[in-house]
mmCIF file of C-alpha atoms in Angstrom:
data_model
loop_
_atom_site.group_PDB
_atom_site.id
_atom_site.type_symbol
_atom_site.label_atom_id
_atom_site.label_comp_id
_atom_site.label_asym_id
_atom_site.label_seq_id
_atom_site.Cartn_x
_atom_site.Cartn_y
_atom_site.Cartn_z
ATOM 1 C CA UNK P 1 130.790 -153.620 9.934
ATOM 2 C CA UNK P 2 127.718 -152.402 11.037
ATOM 3 C CA UNK P 3 125.793 -149.704 9.048
ATOM 4 C CA UNK P 4 124.052 -147.615 12.230
ATOM 5 C CA UNK P 5 124.769 -144.434 12.330
ATOM 6 C CA UNK P 6 127.976 -143.151 14.441
ATOM 7 C CA UNK P 7 127.601 -143.151 18.081
ATOM 8 C CA UNK P 8 128.338 -139.722 19.590
ATOM 9 C CA UNK P 9 131.873 -139.585 21.369
ATOM 10 C CA UNK P 10 132.207 -141.009 24.962
ATOM 11 C CA UNK P 11 132.819 -137.769 26.633
ATOM 12 C CA UNK P 12 129.460 -136.280 25.439
ATOM 13 C CA UNK P 13 126.276 -137.289 27.554
ATOM 14 C CA UNK P 14 123.081 -138.020 25.409
ATOM 15 C CA UNK P 15 121.334 -134.861 26.474
ATOM 16 C CA UNK P 16 124.012 -132.423 25.819
ATOM 17 C CA UNK P 17 124.556 -134.607 22.319
ATOM 18 C CA UNK P 18 120.841 -133.796 21.639
ATOM 19 C CA UNK P 19 121.021 -130.145 22.183
ATOM 20 C CA UNK P 20 124.089 -129.865 20.204
ATOM 21 C CA UNK P 21 122.427 -131.602 17.212
ATOM 22 C CA UNK P 22 119.357 -129.198 17.788
ATOM 23 C CA UNK P 23 121.673 -126.123 17.879
ATOM 24 C CA UNK P 24 123.217 -127.614 14.682
ATOM 25 C CA UNK P 25 119.864 -128.046 12.793
ATOM 26 C CA UNK P 26 118.855 -124.499 13.949
ATOM 27 C CA UNK P 27 121.935 -122.984 12.386
ATOM 28 C CA UNK P 28 121.607 -125.267 8.962
ATOM 29 C CA UNK P 29 118.113 -123.796 8.613
ATOM 30 C CA UNK P 30 119.243 -120.280 9.342
ATOM 31 C CA UNK P 31 121.776 -120.659 6.863
ATOM 32 C CA UNK P 32 119.245 -122.121 4.057
ATOM 33 C CA UNK P 33 117.192 -118.907 4.860
ATOM 34 C CA UNK P 34 120.108 -116.702 4.335
ATOM 35 C CA UNK P 35 121.496 -118.480 0.932
ATOM 36 C CA UNK P 36 117.664 -118.340 -0.122
ATOM 37 C CA UNK P 37 117.709 -114.703 0.616
ATOM 38 C CA UNK P 38 121.224 -114.402 -1.321
ATOM 39 C CA UNK P 39 119.747 -115.907 -4.337
ATOM 40 C CA UNK P 40 116.286 -113.543 -4.221
ATOM 41 C CA UNK P 41 119.100 -110.773 -3.940
ATOM 42 C CA UNK P 42 121.041 -111.846 -6.870
ATOM 43 C CA UNK P 43 118.084 -112.708 -8.912
ATOM 44 C CA UNK P 44 116.476 -109.180 -8.683
ATOM 45 C CA UNK P 45 119.438 -107.406 -9.394
ATOM 46 C CA UNK P 46 119.986 -106.214 -5.817
ATOM 47 C CA UNK P 47 123.419 -106.763 -5.665
ATOM 48 C CA UNK P 48 124.813 -106.402 -8.993
ATOM 49 C CA UNK P 49 123.426 -102.659 -8.686
ATOM 50 C CA UNK P 50 124.854 -102.259 -4.681
ATOM 51 C CA UNK P 51 128.225 -103.447 -5.907
ATOM 52 C CA UNK P 52 128.172 -101.241 -9.115
ATOM 53 C CA UNK P 53 127.409 -98.273 -6.569
ATOM 54 C CA UNK P 54 129.900 -99.466 -3.952
ATOM 55 C CA UNK P 55 132.653 -99.830 -7.112
ATOM 56 C CA UNK P 56 131.752 -95.989 -7.905
ATOM 57 C CA UNK P 57 132.211 -94.438 -4.517
ATOM 58 C CA UNK P 58 135.705 -96.737 -4.215
ATOM 59 C CA UNK P 59 136.771 -95.169 -7.391
ATOM 60 C CA UNK P 60 135.552 -91.483 -6.605
ATOM 61 C CA UNK P 61 139.051 -89.193 -6.679
ATOM 62 C CA UNK P 62 137.417 -87.489 -4.155
ATOM 63 C CA UNK P 63 135.564 -88.951 -1.337
ATOM 64 C CA UNK P 64 132.181 -87.325 -0.582
ATOM 65 C CA UNK P 65 130.979 -86.113 3.045
ATOM 66 C CA UNK P 66 128.278 -88.274 3.220
ATOM 67 C CA UNK P 67 128.584 -91.687 2.060
ATOM 68 C CA UNK P 68 125.063 -92.490 2.488
ATOM 69 C CA UNK P 69 124.194 -89.490 0.497
ATOM 70 C CA UNK P 70 126.135 -90.856 -2.247
ATOM 71 C CA UNK P 71 124.578 -93.898 -1.975
ATOM 72 C CA UNK P 72 120.840 -92.440 -1.856
ATOM 73 C CA UNK P 73 121.959 -90.547 -4.764
ATOM 74 C CA UNK P 74 123.233 -93.404 -7.173
ATOM 75 C CA UNK P 75 120.355 -95.681 -6.070
ATOM 76 C CA UNK P 76 117.728 -93.569 -6.888
ATOM 77 C CA UNK P 77 119.080 -92.443 -10.438
ATOM 78 C CA UNK P 78 119.233 -96.583 -10.835
ATOM 79 C CA UNK P 79 115.626 -97.580 -9.799
ATOM 80 C CA UNK P 80 113.185 -97.109 -12.907
ATOM 81 C CA UNK P 81 110.436 -93.839 -12.277
ATOM 82 C CA UNK P 82 107.510 -95.062 -10.501
ATOM 83 C CA UNK P 83 104.337 -94.629 -12.421
ATOM 84 C CA UNK P 84 102.421 -92.953 -9.746
ATOM 85 C CA UNK P 85 105.052 -90.249 -9.125
ATOM 86 C CA UNK P 86 104.981 -89.363 -12.802
ATOM 87 C CA UNK P 87 100.905 -89.350 -12.656
ATOM 88 C CA UNK P 88 101.100 -86.897 -9.724
ATOM 89 C CA UNK P 89 103.815 -84.868 -11.448
ATOM 90 C CA UNK P 90 101.245 -84.209 -14.372
ATOM 91 C CA UNK P 91 98.654 -83.320 -12.143
ATOM 92 C CA UNK P 92 100.780 -80.686 -10.138
ATOM 93 C CA UNK P 93 101.596 -79.360 -13.909
ATOM 94 C CA UNK P 94 97.587 -78.932 -14.620
ATOM 95 C CA UNK P 95 96.980 -77.512 -10.962
ATOM 96 C CA UNK P 96 99.760 -75.099 -11.655
ATOM 97 C CA UNK P 97 97.889 -74.141 -14.886
ATOM 98 C CA UNK P 98 94.834 -73.594 -13.546
ATOM 99 C CA UNK P 99 95.871 -71.508 -10.469
ATOM 100 C CA UNK P 100 97.575 -69.125 -12.981
ATOM 101 C CA UNK P 101 94.297 -68.817 -14.852
ATOM 102 C CA UNK P 102 92.412 -68.000 -11.736
ATOM 103 C CA UNK P 103 95.079 -65.775 -10.320
ATOM 104 C CA UNK P 104 94.632 -63.530 -13.622
ATOM 105 C CA UNK P 105 91.106 -63.953 -13.988
ATOM 106 C CA UNK P 106 90.879 -62.503 -9.979
ATOM 107 C CA UNK P 107 93.390 -59.525 -10.831
ATOM 108 C CA UNK P 108 90.826 -58.846 -14.028
ATOM 109 C CA UNK P 109 88.067 -59.004 -11.575
ATOM 110 C CA UNK P 110 89.160 -56.766 -9.130
ATOM 111 C CA UNK P 111 90.058 -53.862 -11.541
ATOM 112 C CA UNK P 112 86.742 -54.151 -13.286
ATOM 113 C CA UNK P 113 85.289 -53.861 -9.510
ATOM 114 C CA UNK P 114 87.388 -51.229 -8.517
ATOM 115 C CA UNK P 115 86.622 -49.553 -11.995
ATOM 116 C CA UNK P 116 83.173 -49.804 -11.231
ATOM 117 C CA UNK P 117 82.973 -48.425 -7.396
ATOM 118 C CA UNK P 118 84.780 -45.404 -8.142
ATOM 119 C CA UNK P 119 82.454 -42.371 -8.280
ATOM 120 C CA UNK P 120 81.708 -40.605 -11.678
ATOM 121 C CA UNK P 121 81.727 -37.385 -12.964
ATOM 122 C CA UNK P 122 77.910 -36.383 -13.696
ATOM 123 C CA UNK P 123 77.721 -33.558 -15.082
ATOM 124 C CA UNK P 124 74.110 -32.478 -15.236
ATOM 125 C CA UNK P 125 74.926 -29.336 -17.741
ATOM 126 C CA UNK P 126 75.161 -26.666 -15.528
#
């Protein structure tokens, strides 16, 4: 009994065996990357979240017209709010308040200017 690696089958030439070995190594590398990516998705909770949303869609008594919109809506609700979005909302609210104050001030100033432009009755005691 020899401890040498088994030789390729007699029907496969050496060149085609080497090509097959390279192809097999390529598939193993691709499978390894896929497996790593799957573990990453699993650890980050993506697979769990997608599964829950797809189950919710499956259990919907009346299927929505757009399954993609259903997914977008439910995935959007499942993700935490981006802090930058909250800051922008606060800034928008402040800007709206400032705008309303400026519009009100503008109305008052227009009224004042129009009041000063109207001719006054000057009765000089005739």
